[in-house]
PDB file of C-alpha atoms and ligand atoms in Angstrom:
ATOM      1  CA  MET A 470     -15.209  15.102   8.054  1.00 65.00           C
ATOM      2  CA  PRO A 471     -15.499  16.849  11.425  1.00 65.00           C
ATOM      3  CA  GLN A 472     -15.778  20.621  11.262  1.00 73.00           C
ATOM      4  CA  LYS A 473     -12.514  22.578  11.696  1.00 77.00           C
ATOM      5  CA  ILE A 474     -12.301  24.575  14.908  1.00 77.00           C
ATOM      6  CA  TYR A 475      -9.770  27.271  15.740  1.00 73.00           C
ATOM      7  CA  SER A 476      -8.967  27.419  19.418  1.00 78.00           C
ATOM      8  CA  GLU A 477      -6.988  30.584  20.240  1.00 75.00           C
ATOM      9  CA  ASN A 478      -6.832  29.607  23.875  1.00 86.00           C
ATOM     10  CA  SER A 479      -5.861  25.979  24.104  1.00 90.00           C
ATOM     11  CA  LEU A 480      -4.702  25.460  27.643  1.00 93.00           C
ATOM     12  CA  LEU A 481      -1.911  23.003  28.483  1.00 96.00           C
ATOM     13  CA  ILE A 482      -3.474  20.813  31.173  1.00 96.00           C
ATOM     14  CA  GLU A 483      -1.154  17.795  31.326  1.00 96.00           C
ATOM     15  CA  ARG A 484       2.448  17.085  30.347  1.00 96.00           C
ATOM     16  CA  ARG A 485       4.533  13.938  30.579  1.00 97.00           C
ATOM     17  CA  ILE A 486       8.122  13.953  29.362  1.00 97.00           C
ATOM     18  CA  PHE A 487      10.086  10.837  28.368  1.00 97.00           C
ATOM     19  CA  GLY A 488      13.528  11.950  27.193  1.00 95.00           C
ATOM     20  CA  ASP A 489      13.115  13.654  23.799  1.00 96.00           C
ATOM     21  CA  PHE A 490       9.467  12.593  23.589  1.00 97.00           C
ATOM     22  CA  GLY A 491       6.557  14.202  25.388  1.00 97.00           C
ATOM     23  CA  ILE A 492       2.812  13.801  25.704  1.00 98.00           C
ATOM     24  CA  PHE A 493       1.036  17.141  25.877  1.00 98.00           C
ATOM     25  CA  VAL A 494      -2.679  17.369  26.653  1.00 97.00           C
ATOM     26  CA  PHE A 495      -4.599  20.552  25.837  1.00 95.00           C
ATOM     27  CA  ASP A 496      -8.079  21.739  26.623  1.00 93.00           C
ATOM     28  CA  THR A 497      -9.100  22.747  23.097  1.00 89.00           C
ATOM     29  CA  GLN A 498     -12.782  23.625  23.174  1.00 78.00           C
ATOM     30  CA  ASN A 499     -13.890  20.466  21.371  1.00 82.00           C
ATOM     31  CA  ILE A 500     -11.351  20.289  18.493  1.00 87.00           C
ATOM     32  CA  GLY A 501     -10.707  16.659  19.266  1.00 82.00           C
ATOM     33  CA  LYS A 502     -14.331  15.720  19.913  1.00 82.00           C
ATOM     34  CA  ASN A 503     -15.064  14.188  16.502  1.00 82.00           C
ATOM     35  CA  ALA A 504     -11.488  13.854  15.260  1.00 90.00           C
ATOM     36  CA  LEU A 505     -10.488  10.723  13.350  1.00 93.00           C
ATOM     37  CA  PRO A 506      -7.262   8.740  13.772  1.00 96.00           C
ATOM     38  CA  GLY A 507      -4.708  10.019  11.260  1.00 97.00           C
ATOM     39  CA  GLN A 508      -6.021  13.587  11.309  1.00 97.00           C
ATOM     40  CA  PHE A 509      -3.732  16.355  12.504  1.00 97.00           C
ATOM     41  CA  ILE A 510      -3.828  19.830  13.968  1.00 96.00           C
ATOM     42  CA  MET A 511      -1.748  22.962  13.291  1.00 96.00           C
ATOM     43  CA  LEU A 512      -0.215  24.313  16.498  1.00 96.00           C
ATOM     44  CA  LYS A 513       1.132  27.839  16.907  1.00 94.00           C
ATOM     45  CA  LEU A 514       2.833  29.065  20.022  1.00 90.00           C
ATOM     46  CA  ASP A 515       0.950  31.941  21.592  1.00 80.00           C
ATOM     47  CA  ASP A 516       2.362  35.357  20.575  1.00 74.00           C
ATOM     48  CA  GLU A 517       5.573  33.854  19.179  1.00 73.00           C
ATOM     49  CA  LYS A 518       7.118  35.377  16.059  1.00 76.00           C
ATOM     50  CA  ASP A 519       9.780  32.645  15.942  1.00 77.00           C
ATOM     51  CA  PRO A 520       8.696  30.379  14.462  1.00 81.00           C
ATOM     52  CA  LEU A 521       6.174  32.422  12.563  1.00 85.00           C
ATOM     53  CA  LEU A 522       4.310  29.458  11.112  1.00 89.00           C
ATOM     54  CA  ALA A 523       2.197  26.895  12.900  1.00 93.00           C
ATOM     55  CA  ARG A 524       3.446  23.297  12.890  1.00 96.00           C
ATOM     56  CA  PRO A 525       1.475  20.111  12.109  1.00 97.00           C
ATOM     57  CA  PHE A 526       1.068  17.351  14.721  1.00 98.00           C
ATOM     58  CA  SER A 527      -1.014  14.181  14.576  1.00 98.00           C
ATOM     59  CA  ILE A 528      -3.703  13.661  17.161  1.00 97.00           C
ATOM     60  CA  PHE A 529      -2.446  11.099  19.687  1.00 97.00           C
ATOM     61  CA  TYR A 530      -5.854  10.770  21.314  1.00 96.00           C
ATOM     62  CA  SER A 531      -8.835  12.924  22.107  1.00 92.00           C
ATOM     63  CA  GLU A 532     -11.580  12.742  24.692  1.00 87.00           C
ATOM     64  CA  ASN A 533     -14.224  15.432  25.073  1.00 83.00           C
ATOM     65  CA  ASN A 534     -12.343  18.748  25.370  1.00 86.00           C
ATOM     66  CA  ARG A 535      -8.973  17.043  25.801  1.00 92.00           C
ATOM     67  CA  LEU A 536      -6.622  16.714  22.845  1.00 95.00           C
ATOM     68  CA  ALA A 537      -3.315  14.880  23.310  1.00 97.00           C
ATOM     69  CA  LEU A 538      -0.181  15.169  21.159  1.00 98.00           C
ATOM     70  CA  PHE A 539       2.868  12.910  21.157  1.00 98.00           C
ATOM     71  CA  ILE A 540       5.810  15.108  20.296  1.00 98.00           C
ATOM     72  CA  LYS A 541       9.464  14.617  19.540  1.00 97.00           C
ATOM     73  CA  LYS A 542      11.726  17.533  20.426  1.00 97.00           C
ATOM     74  CA  VAL A 543      13.445  18.489  17.156  1.00 96.00           C
ATOM     75  CA  GLY A 544      13.382  22.256  16.687  1.00 93.00           C
ATOM     76  CA  ARG A 545      12.018  25.613  17.747  1.00 92.00           C
ATOM     77  CA  THR A 546       8.318  24.912  18.382  1.00 94.00           C
ATOM     78  CA  THR A 547       8.823  21.514  19.935  1.00 96.00           C
ATOM     79  CA  SER A 548      11.651  22.720  22.229  1.00 95.00           C
ATOM     80  CA  LYS A 549       9.501  25.586  23.450  1.00 94.00           C
ATOM     81  CA  LEU A 550       6.623  23.191  24.086  1.00 95.00           C
ATOM     82  CA  PHE A 551       8.878  21.101  26.311  1.00 96.00           C
ATOM     83  CA  SER A 552       9.570  24.133  28.505  1.00 94.00           C
ATOM     84  CA  MET A 553       5.928  25.285  28.739  1.00 94.00           C
ATOM     85  CA  ASN A 554       4.140  25.327  32.076  1.00 95.00           C
ATOM     86  CA  LEU A 555       0.696  23.981  32.850  1.00 96.00           C
ATOM     87  CA  GLU A 556      -2.006  26.585  32.070  1.00 93.00           C
ATOM     88  CA  ASP A 557       0.154  28.140  29.311  1.00 94.00           C
ATOM     89  CA  ARG A 558      -1.733  28.635  26.056  1.00 94.00           C
ATOM     90  CA  VAL A 559      -1.203  27.773  22.396  1.00 94.00           C
ATOM     91  CA  LYS A 560      -3.292  28.244  19.252  1.00 94.00           C
ATOM     92  CA  ILE A 561      -4.634  25.084  17.638  1.00 94.00           C
ATOM     93  CA  LEU A 562      -6.550  24.602  14.383  1.00 93.00           C
ATOM     94  CA  GLY A 563      -8.074  21.265  13.497  1.00 92.00           C
ATOM     95  CA  PRO A 564      -8.916  18.554  12.941  1.00 94.00           C
ATOM     96  CA  LEU A 565      -7.306  18.596   9.481  1.00 95.00           C
ATOM     97  CA  GLY A 566      -6.631  16.034   6.751  1.00 96.00           C
ATOM     98  CA  ASN A 567      -8.290  12.769   5.830  1.00 96.00           C
ATOM     99  CA  GLY A 568      -7.259  10.216   8.472  1.00 96.00           C
ATOM    100  CA  PHE A 569      -7.156   6.421   8.313  1.00 97.00           C
ATOM    101  CA  GLU A 570     -10.251   4.589   7.126  1.00 96.00           C
ATOM    102  CA  ASP A 571     -11.830   2.409   9.814  1.00 95.00           C
ATOM    103  CA  LYS A 572     -10.950  -1.204   8.941  1.00 93.00           C
ATOM    104  CA  LYS A 573     -11.664  -2.330  12.492  1.00 88.00           C
ATOM    105  CA  ASP A 574      -9.059  -4.710  13.909  1.00 85.00           C
ATOM    106  CA  LYS A 575      -7.960  -6.079  10.526  1.00 90.00           C
ATOM    107  CA  VAL A 576      -4.937  -3.813  10.247  1.00 96.00           C
ATOM    108  CA  ILE A 577      -1.251  -4.105  11.053  1.00 97.00           C
ATOM    109  CA  LEU A 578      -0.120  -0.756  12.466  1.00 97.00           C
ATOM    110  CA  ILE A 579       3.552   0.136  12.055  1.00 98.00           C
ATOM    111  CA  GLY A 580       4.996   3.271  13.604  1.00 98.00           C
ATOM    112  CA  GLY A 581       8.436   4.734  14.074  1.00 97.00           C
ATOM    113  CA  GLY A 582       9.338   7.553  16.509  1.00 97.00           C
ATOM    114  CA  SER A 583       6.812  10.394  16.518  1.00 97.00           C
ATOM    115  CA  GLY A 584       4.994   8.466  13.764  1.00 98.00           C
ATOM    116  CA  VAL A 585       3.410   6.226  16.392  1.00 98.00           C
ATOM    117  CA  ALA A 586       1.035   9.092  17.297  1.00 98.00           C
ATOM    118  CA  PRO A 587      -1.728   8.593  14.686  1.00 98.00           C
ATOM    119  CA  LEU A 588      -1.476   4.791  15.018  1.00 98.00           C
ATOM    120  CA  TYR A 589      -1.935   4.934  18.778  1.00 98.00           C
ATOM    121  CA  PHE A 590      -5.186   6.825  18.178  1.00 98.00           C
ATOM    122  CA  TYR A 591      -6.288   4.214  15.601  1.00 97.00           C
ATOM    123  CA  ALA A 592      -5.361   1.341  17.942  1.00 97.00           C
ATOM    124  CA  ARG A 593      -7.425   2.810  20.787  1.00 96.00           C
ATOM    125  CA  LYS A 594     -10.457   3.674  18.654  1.00 95.00           C
ATOM    126  CA  TYR A 595     -10.712   0.713  16.279  1.00 96.00           C
ATOM    127  CA  GLY A 596      -8.376  -2.053  17.487  1.00 96.00           C
ATOM    128  CA  PHE A 597      -5.661  -3.804  15.466  1.00 96.00           C
ATOM    129  CA  LEU A 598      -4.275  -7.108  14.257  1.00 95.00           C
ATOM    130  CA  ARG A 599      -0.725  -6.167  15.255  1.00 96.00           C
ATOM    131  CA  PHE A 600       0.711  -2.906  16.539  1.00 98.00           C
ATOM    132  CA  ILE A 601       4.461  -2.697  15.877  1.00 98.00           C
ATOM    133  CA  ILE A 602       6.476   0.318  16.966  1.00 98.00           C
ATOM    134  CA  GLY A 603      10.142   1.174  16.579  1.00 98.00           C
ATOM    135  CA  PHE A 604      12.483   3.488  18.470  1.00 98.00           C
ATOM    136  CA  PRO A 605      16.274   3.767  18.487  1.00 97.00           C
ATOM    137  CA  THR A 606      16.538   2.691  22.141  1.00 97.00           C
ATOM    138  CA  TYR A 607      14.628   2.051  25.384  1.00 97.00           C
ATOM    139  CA  ILE A 608      12.708   5.070  26.679  1.00 96.00           C
ATOM    140  CA  GLU A 609      11.973   4.676  30.372  1.00 95.00           C
ATOM    141  CA  GLY A 610       8.302   4.860  31.291  1.00 95.00           C
ATOM    142  CA  LEU A 611       6.996   5.416  27.766  1.00 97.00           C
ATOM    143  CA  PHE A 612       6.713   1.838  26.564  1.00 96.00           C
ATOM    144  CA  GLU A 613       5.388   0.485  29.874  1.00 95.00           C
ATOM    145  CA  ASN A 614       2.754   3.197  30.332  1.00 95.00           C
ATOM    146  CA  TYR A 615       1.451   3.731  26.801  1.00 96.00           C
ATOM    147  CA  PHE A 616       2.422   0.822  24.586  1.00 96.00           C
ATOM    148  CA  GLU A 617       1.880  -2.279  26.715  1.00 94.00           C
ATOM    149  CA  ASP A 618      -0.067  -4.003  23.941  1.00 95.00           C
ATOM    150  CA  ALA A 619       2.378  -3.113  21.137  1.00 97.00           C
ATOM    151  CA  GLU A 620       5.305  -5.144  19.790  1.00 98.00           C
ATOM    152  CA  ILE A 621       8.269  -2.943  20.612  1.00 98.00           C
ATOM    153  CA  ILE A 622      11.372  -2.993  18.440  1.00 98.00           C
ATOM    154  CA  THR A 623      14.515  -1.089  19.397  1.00 98.00           C
ATOM    155  CA  GLU A 624      17.452  -0.622  17.050  1.00 97.00           C
ATOM    156  CA  ASP A 625      19.950  -1.495  19.783  1.00 97.00           C
ATOM    157  CA  GLY A 626      17.880  -4.308  21.305  1.00 97.00           C
ATOM    158  CA  SER A 627      17.700  -2.560  24.698  1.00 97.00           C
ATOM    159  CA  TYR A 628      13.949  -3.303  24.930  1.00 97.00           C
ATOM    160  CA  GLY A 629      11.685  -5.717  23.057  1.00 96.00           C
ATOM    161  CA  LYS A 630      13.074  -7.151  19.845  1.00 97.00           C
ATOM    162  CA  LYS A 631      16.157  -5.836  18.088  1.00 98.00           C
ATOM    163  CA  GLY A 632      16.095  -4.151  14.677  1.00 97.00           C
ATOM    164  CA  PHE A 633      13.479  -2.184  12.756  1.00 97.00           C
ATOM    165  CA  PRO A 634       9.680  -2.650  12.688  1.00 96.00           C
ATOM    166  CA  THR A 635       9.821  -3.616   9.010  1.00 95.00           C
ATOM    167  CA  ASP A 636      12.054  -6.603   9.904  1.00 95.00           C
ATOM    168  CA  TYR A 637       9.025  -8.155  11.598  1.00 94.00           C
ATOM    169  CA  ILE A 638       6.447  -8.151   8.792  1.00 92.00           C
ATOM    170  CA  LYS A 639       6.008 -10.390   5.784  1.00 83.00           C
ATOM    171  CA  ASP A 640       4.943  -9.381   2.318  1.00 77.00           C
ATOM    172  CA  THR A 641       1.501 -10.853   1.856  1.00 75.00           C
ATOM    173  CA  ASN A 642      -1.251  -9.369  -0.246  1.00 75.00           C
ATOM    174  CA  LYS A 643      -4.105  -9.757   2.134  1.00 83.00           C
ATOM    175  CA  GLU A 644      -2.798  -7.925   5.175  1.00 90.00           C
ATOM    176  CA  ILE A 645      -3.611  -4.234   5.330  1.00 95.00           C
ATOM    177  CA  ILE A 646      -0.835  -2.059   6.720  1.00 96.00           C
ATOM    178  CA  TYR A 647      -1.171   1.453   8.118  1.00 98.00           C
ATOM    179  CA  ALA A 648       2.210   3.093   8.724  1.00 98.00           C
ATOM    180  CA  CYS A 649       3.734   6.373   9.833  1.00 98.00           C
ATOM    181  CA  GLY A 650       7.344   7.138  10.549  1.00 97.00           C
ATOM    182  CA  PRO A 651      10.621   8.510   9.242  1.00 96.00           C
ATOM    183  CA  LEU A 652      11.505   8.313   5.552  1.00 96.00           C
ATOM    184  CA  PRO A 653      13.981   5.379   5.879  1.00 96.00           C
ATOM    185  CA  MET A 654      11.253   3.332   7.584  1.00 97.00           C
ATOM    186  CA  LEU A 655       8.778   4.128   4.803  1.00 97.00           C
ATOM    187  CA  LYS A 656      11.395   3.249   2.153  1.00 97.00           C
ATOM    188  CA  ALA A 657      12.027  -0.103   3.853  1.00 96.00           C
ATOM    189  CA  LEU A 658       8.268  -0.700   3.984  1.00 96.00           C
ATOM    190  CA  GLU A 659       7.935   0.107   0.288  1.00 96.00           C
ATOM    191  CA  GLU A 660      10.636  -2.427  -0.566  1.00 94.00           C
ATOM    192  CA  LYS A 661       9.107  -5.091   1.666  1.00 93.00           C
ATOM    193  CA  ARG A 662       5.603  -4.561   0.314  1.00 91.00           C
ATOM    194  CA  LYS A 663       6.448  -3.984  -3.339  1.00 89.00           C
ATOM    195  CA  TYR A 664       3.882  -6.587  -4.433  1.00 87.00           C
ATOM    196  CA  SER A 665       1.156  -5.351  -2.110  1.00 89.00           C
ATOM    197  CA  LEU A 666       1.450  -1.574  -2.087  1.00 92.00           C
ATOM    198  CA  GLU A 667      -2.275  -1.241  -2.763  1.00 91.00           C
ATOM    199  CA  ASN A 668      -2.923  -2.686   0.710  1.00 94.00           C
ATOM    200  CA  THR A 669      -0.349  -0.405   2.324  1.00 96.00           C
ATOM    201  CA  TYR A 670      -1.278   3.091   3.514  1.00 97.00           C
ATOM    202  CA  VAL A 671       1.113   5.686   4.880  1.00 98.00           C
ATOM    203  CA  SER A 672       0.642   8.889   6.792  1.00 98.00           C
ATOM    204  CA  LEU A 673       3.285  11.419   5.731  1.00 98.00           C
ATOM    205  CA  GLU A 674       5.029  13.814   8.114  1.00 95.00           C
ATOM    206  CA  SER A 675       6.136  16.278   5.406  1.00 88.00           C
ATOM    207  CA  MET A 676       7.204  19.857   5.929  1.00 91.00           C
ATOM    208  CA  MET A 677       4.145  22.130   5.835  1.00 94.00           C
ATOM    209  CA  GLY A 678       3.385  25.811   5.437  1.00 92.00           C
ATOM    210  CA  CYS A 679      -0.309  26.592   5.837  1.00 93.00           C
ATOM    211  CA  GLY A 680      -1.759  23.118   6.496  1.00 94.00           C
ATOM    212  CA  LEU A 681      -4.878  24.173   4.576  1.00 93.00           C
ATOM    213  CA  GLY A 682      -4.174  23.418   0.913  1.00 94.00           C
ATOM    214  CA  ILE A 683      -3.297  27.010   0.023  1.00 94.00           C
ATOM    215  CA  CYS A 684       0.514  27.457  -0.121  1.00 93.00           C
ATOM    216  CA  ALA A 685       1.565  24.307  -2.066  1.00 91.00           C
ATOM    217  CA  GLY A 686       4.376  23.835   0.459  1.00 93.00           C
ATOM    218  CA  CYS A 687       3.725  20.161   1.168  1.00 96.00           C
ATOM    219  CA  GLY A 688       3.787  18.392  -2.187  1.00 96.00           C
ATOM    220  CA  VAL A 689       4.420  14.674  -2.584  1.00 97.00           C
ATOM    221  CA  LYS A 690       4.979  13.208  -6.060  1.00 96.00           C
ATOM    222  CA  ARG A 691       2.274  11.101  -7.663  1.00 97.00           C
ATOM    223  CA  ARG A 692       3.542   7.604  -8.526  1.00 95.00           C
ATOM    224  CA  LYS A 693       1.382   6.867 -11.573  1.00 89.00           C
ATOM    225  CA  GLU A 694       0.973  10.255 -13.204  1.00 93.00           C
ATOM    226  CA  LYS A 695       2.664  13.638 -13.372  1.00 95.00           C
ATOM    227  CA  GLY A 696       2.248  16.174 -10.618  1.00 96.00           C
ATOM    228  CA  TYR A 697       1.927  16.306  -6.880  1.00 96.00           C
ATOM    229  CA  PHE A 698      -0.573  15.672  -4.117  1.00 97.00           C
ATOM    230  CA  ARG A 699      -0.853  18.150  -1.267  1.00 97.00           C
ATOM    231  CA  VAL A 700      -0.128  16.265   1.916  1.00 97.00           C
ATOM    232  CA  CYS A 701      -2.242  18.595   4.059  1.00 96.00           C
ATOM    233  CA  SER A 702      -5.440  18.541   2.037  1.00 95.00           C
ATOM    234  CA  ASP A 703      -5.187  15.308  -0.045  1.00 97.00           C
ATOM    235  CA  GLY A 704      -3.625  13.387   2.872  1.00 96.00           C
ATOM    236  CA  PRO A 705      -1.757  13.029   5.137  1.00 98.00           C
ATOM    237  CA  VAL A 706      -2.830   9.388   4.639  1.00 98.00           C
ATOM    238  CA  PHE A 707      -2.212   7.965   1.135  1.00 98.00           C
ATOM    239  CA  PRO A 708      -2.331   4.522  -0.446  1.00 97.00           C
ATOM    240  CA  PHE A 709       1.365   3.783  -0.996  1.00 97.00           C
ATOM    241  CA  SER A 710       0.506   2.734  -4.562  1.00 96.00           C
ATOM    242  CA  LEU A 711      -0.337   6.377  -5.427  1.00 97.00           C
ATOM    243  CA  ILE A 712       2.671   8.275  -4.089  1.00 97.00           C
ATOM    244  CA  ALA A 713       6.423   8.294  -4.751  1.00 96.00           C
ATOM    245  CA  ILE A 714       8.615   9.141  -1.764  1.00 93.00           C
TER     246      ILE A 714
HETATM  247  C1  FAD B1254       0.708  15.519   9.170  1.00 88.58           C
HETATM  248  C2  FAD B1254       1.890  15.622  10.086  1.00 88.58           C
HETATM  249  C3  FAD B1254       1.819  15.074  11.340  1.00 88.58           C
HETATM  250  C4  FAD B1254       2.907  15.180  12.213  1.00 88.58           C
HETATM  251  N1  FAD B1254       2.775  14.632  13.447  1.00 88.58           N
HETATM  252  C5  FAD B1254       3.774  14.758  14.330  1.00 88.58           C
HETATM  253  C6  FAD B1254       3.620  14.223  15.641  1.00 88.58           C
HETATM  254  O1  FAD B1254       2.584  13.648  16.001  1.00 88.58           O
HETATM  255  N2  FAD B1254       4.648  14.383  16.514  1.00 88.58           N
HETATM  256  C7  FAD B1254       5.817  15.032  16.148  1.00 88.58           C
HETATM  257  O2  FAD B1254       6.711  15.145  16.997  1.00 88.58           O
HETATM  258  N3  FAD B1254       5.995  15.523  14.903  1.00 88.58           N
HETATM  259  C8  FAD B1254       5.001  15.417  13.989  1.00 88.58           C
HETATM  260  N4  FAD B1254       5.154  15.950  12.736  1.00 88.58           N
HETATM  261  C9  FAD B1254       6.434  16.607  12.379  1.00 88.58           C
HETATM  262  C10 FAD B1254       6.478  18.029  12.943  1.00 88.58           C
HETATM  263  O3  FAD B1254       5.479  18.824  12.351  1.00 88.58           O
HETATM  264  C11 FAD B1254       7.852  18.660  12.651  1.00 88.58           C
HETATM  265  O4  FAD B1254       8.854  17.940  13.327  1.00 88.58           O
HETATM  266  C12 FAD B1254       7.888  20.141  13.041  1.00 88.58           C
HETATM  267  O5  FAD B1254       8.547  20.868  12.041  1.00 88.58           O
HETATM  268  C13 FAD B1254       8.593  20.431  14.346  1.00 88.58           C
HETATM  269  O6  FAD B1254       8.568  21.831  14.525  1.00 88.58           O
HETATM  270  P1  FAD B1254       9.789  22.628  15.183  1.00 88.58           P
HETATM  271  O7  FAD B1254       9.442  24.075  15.078  1.00 88.58           O
HETATM  272  O8  FAD B1254      10.049  22.093  16.549  1.00 88.58           O
HETATM  273  O9  FAD B1254      11.024  22.265  14.297  1.00 88.58           O
HETATM  274  P2  FAD B1254      11.711  23.211  13.185  1.00 88.58           P
HETATM  275  O10 FAD B1254      12.451  24.277  13.916  1.00 88.58           O
HETATM  276  O11 FAD B1254      10.693  23.599  12.173  1.00 88.58           O
HETATM  277  O12 FAD B1254      12.677  22.205  12.448  1.00 88.58           O
HETATM  278  C14 FAD B1254      13.700  21.496  13.070  1.00 88.58           C
HETATM  279  C15 FAD B1254      14.518  20.727  12.047  1.00 88.58           C
HETATM  280  O13 FAD B1254      13.772  19.626  11.530  1.00 88.58           O
HETATM  281  C16 FAD B1254      13.619  19.765  10.115  1.00 88.58           C
HETATM  282  N5  FAD B1254      12.258  19.339   9.852  1.00 88.58           N
HETATM  283  C17 FAD B1254      11.134  19.966  10.243  1.00 88.58           C
HETATM  284  N6  FAD B1254      10.048  19.244   9.875  1.00 88.58           N
HETATM  285  C18 FAD B1254      10.516  18.144   9.236  1.00 88.58           C
HETATM  286  C19 FAD B1254       9.909  17.027   8.631  1.00 88.58           C
HETATM  287  N7  FAD B1254       8.599  16.874   8.611  1.00 88.58           N
HETATM  288  N8  FAD B1254      10.696  16.088   8.071  1.00 88.58           N
HETATM  289  C20 FAD B1254      12.028  16.231   8.087  1.00 88.58           C
HETATM  290  N9  FAD B1254      12.668  17.259   8.661  1.00 88.58           N
HETATM  291  C21 FAD B1254      11.933  18.206   9.217  1.00 88.58           C
HETATM  292  C22 FAD B1254      13.889  21.196   9.789  1.00 88.58           C
HETATM  293  O14 FAD B1254      14.383  21.349   8.470  1.00 88.58           O
HETATM  294  C23 FAD B1254      14.918  21.533  10.842  1.00 88.58           C
HETATM  295  O15 FAD B1254      16.201  21.131  10.455  1.00 88.58           O
HETATM  296  C24 FAD B1254       4.101  15.851  11.819  1.00 88.58           C
HETATM  297  C25 FAD B1254       4.171  16.395  10.538  1.00 88.58           C
HETATM  298  C26 FAD B1254       3.073  16.284   9.684  1.00 88.58           C
HETATM  299  C27 FAD B1254       3.138  16.879   8.329  1.00 88.58           C
HETATM  300  S1  FES B1255       0.917  23.108   3.707  1.00 88.58           S
HETATM  301 FE1  FES B1255       0.134  24.703   2.443  1.00 88.58          FE
HETATM  302  S2  FES B1255      -0.758  23.569   0.796  1.00 88.58           S
HETATM  303 FE2  FES B1255      -0.179  22.026   2.208  1.00 88.58          FE
END
C-alpha cells in the first residue's frame, strides 16, 4: 500500500461544475502519486469548525501532484467545496483503504451517482470489459466530457438507456463485477448476483468518523459470522459474499 501523506496545504487548482456534481482537482504534494483505484482520502476544510470532522472521498484520478475528486453536493462540506475559489486550500490525508485489485480489463464496472468516482479511476488505469454508470437524469457536459466510453443509463431515459445500471447485467458466475453506488443500487446488485456474489466486489460509501480504523464509526455487518468490518481500514472494497448491507 502507498504511504499515507497528510497535506495541510492542498491547493484547489481546477474546478468543473455539472449541476450537483463537481470535479475538483487539488495540488496535494504527491498524495495521489501511488494511489490505487478504490482508495480514498479524508478531506477537511481549512480552519472550519463546522463540520468538525473530515469527510471521505474516493480518488477520481491522480497524476503526479494532481489529485481529482468527483463530488456530489449533499451537505456542509460538499456545499462549501462548491463555493471555493481556485487557490483556496483544504487538508487532505491519504491514500487510505484497500482499493480494487487489478484484474486488468476483465471486469464489469458498475457505478451510480458519486459512486462512479473509484470506477473511473479503475477504468483509466486498468481498462474494463464494460463500464456501466447510472444517474437519475441527463447532466449536461458531464457524460460527453468524462464518460464517452461508458454505457450511460438514466432513470428517466433522458440520455443513454432508460432504467438502472443493474437492469443491464446478467447473473453469470464468470464475470467479475466491481461496483460502487447508493444502497438501493447495491441491494439490486445483490439480488441480481445472488448466485455469484463471490465474483462481485463493492466499494462502500458509509458514514465515517476518523477514516483510520480508530473510532469504530464505520462498521458494516459480516455476512458469514458475527461482528463487523471497519469500512475505512478493512475496506472500502469488500467481496459482496463477506458483507451484509
Ligand atoms: C470510502 C468513501 C468514499 C466516498 N467517495 C465519495 C465520492 O467520491 N464522492 C462523493 O460525493 N461522496 C463520496 N462519499 C460520501 C461522502 O463522504 C459523504 O456524502 C459526505 O458525508 C459528504 O459530506 P458533507 O459534509 O457534504 O455532508 P454532511 O453534512 O455530512 O451530510 C449530509 C447528509 O447526508 C447524510 N450522509 C452523509 N454521508 C452519508 C453516507 N455515506 N450515506 C448516506 N447518507 C449520508 C447525512 O446524514 C446528512 O443527512 C464517500 C464515502 C466513503 C465512505
Ligand atoms: S471511520 Fe473511524 S474506524 Fe472507520
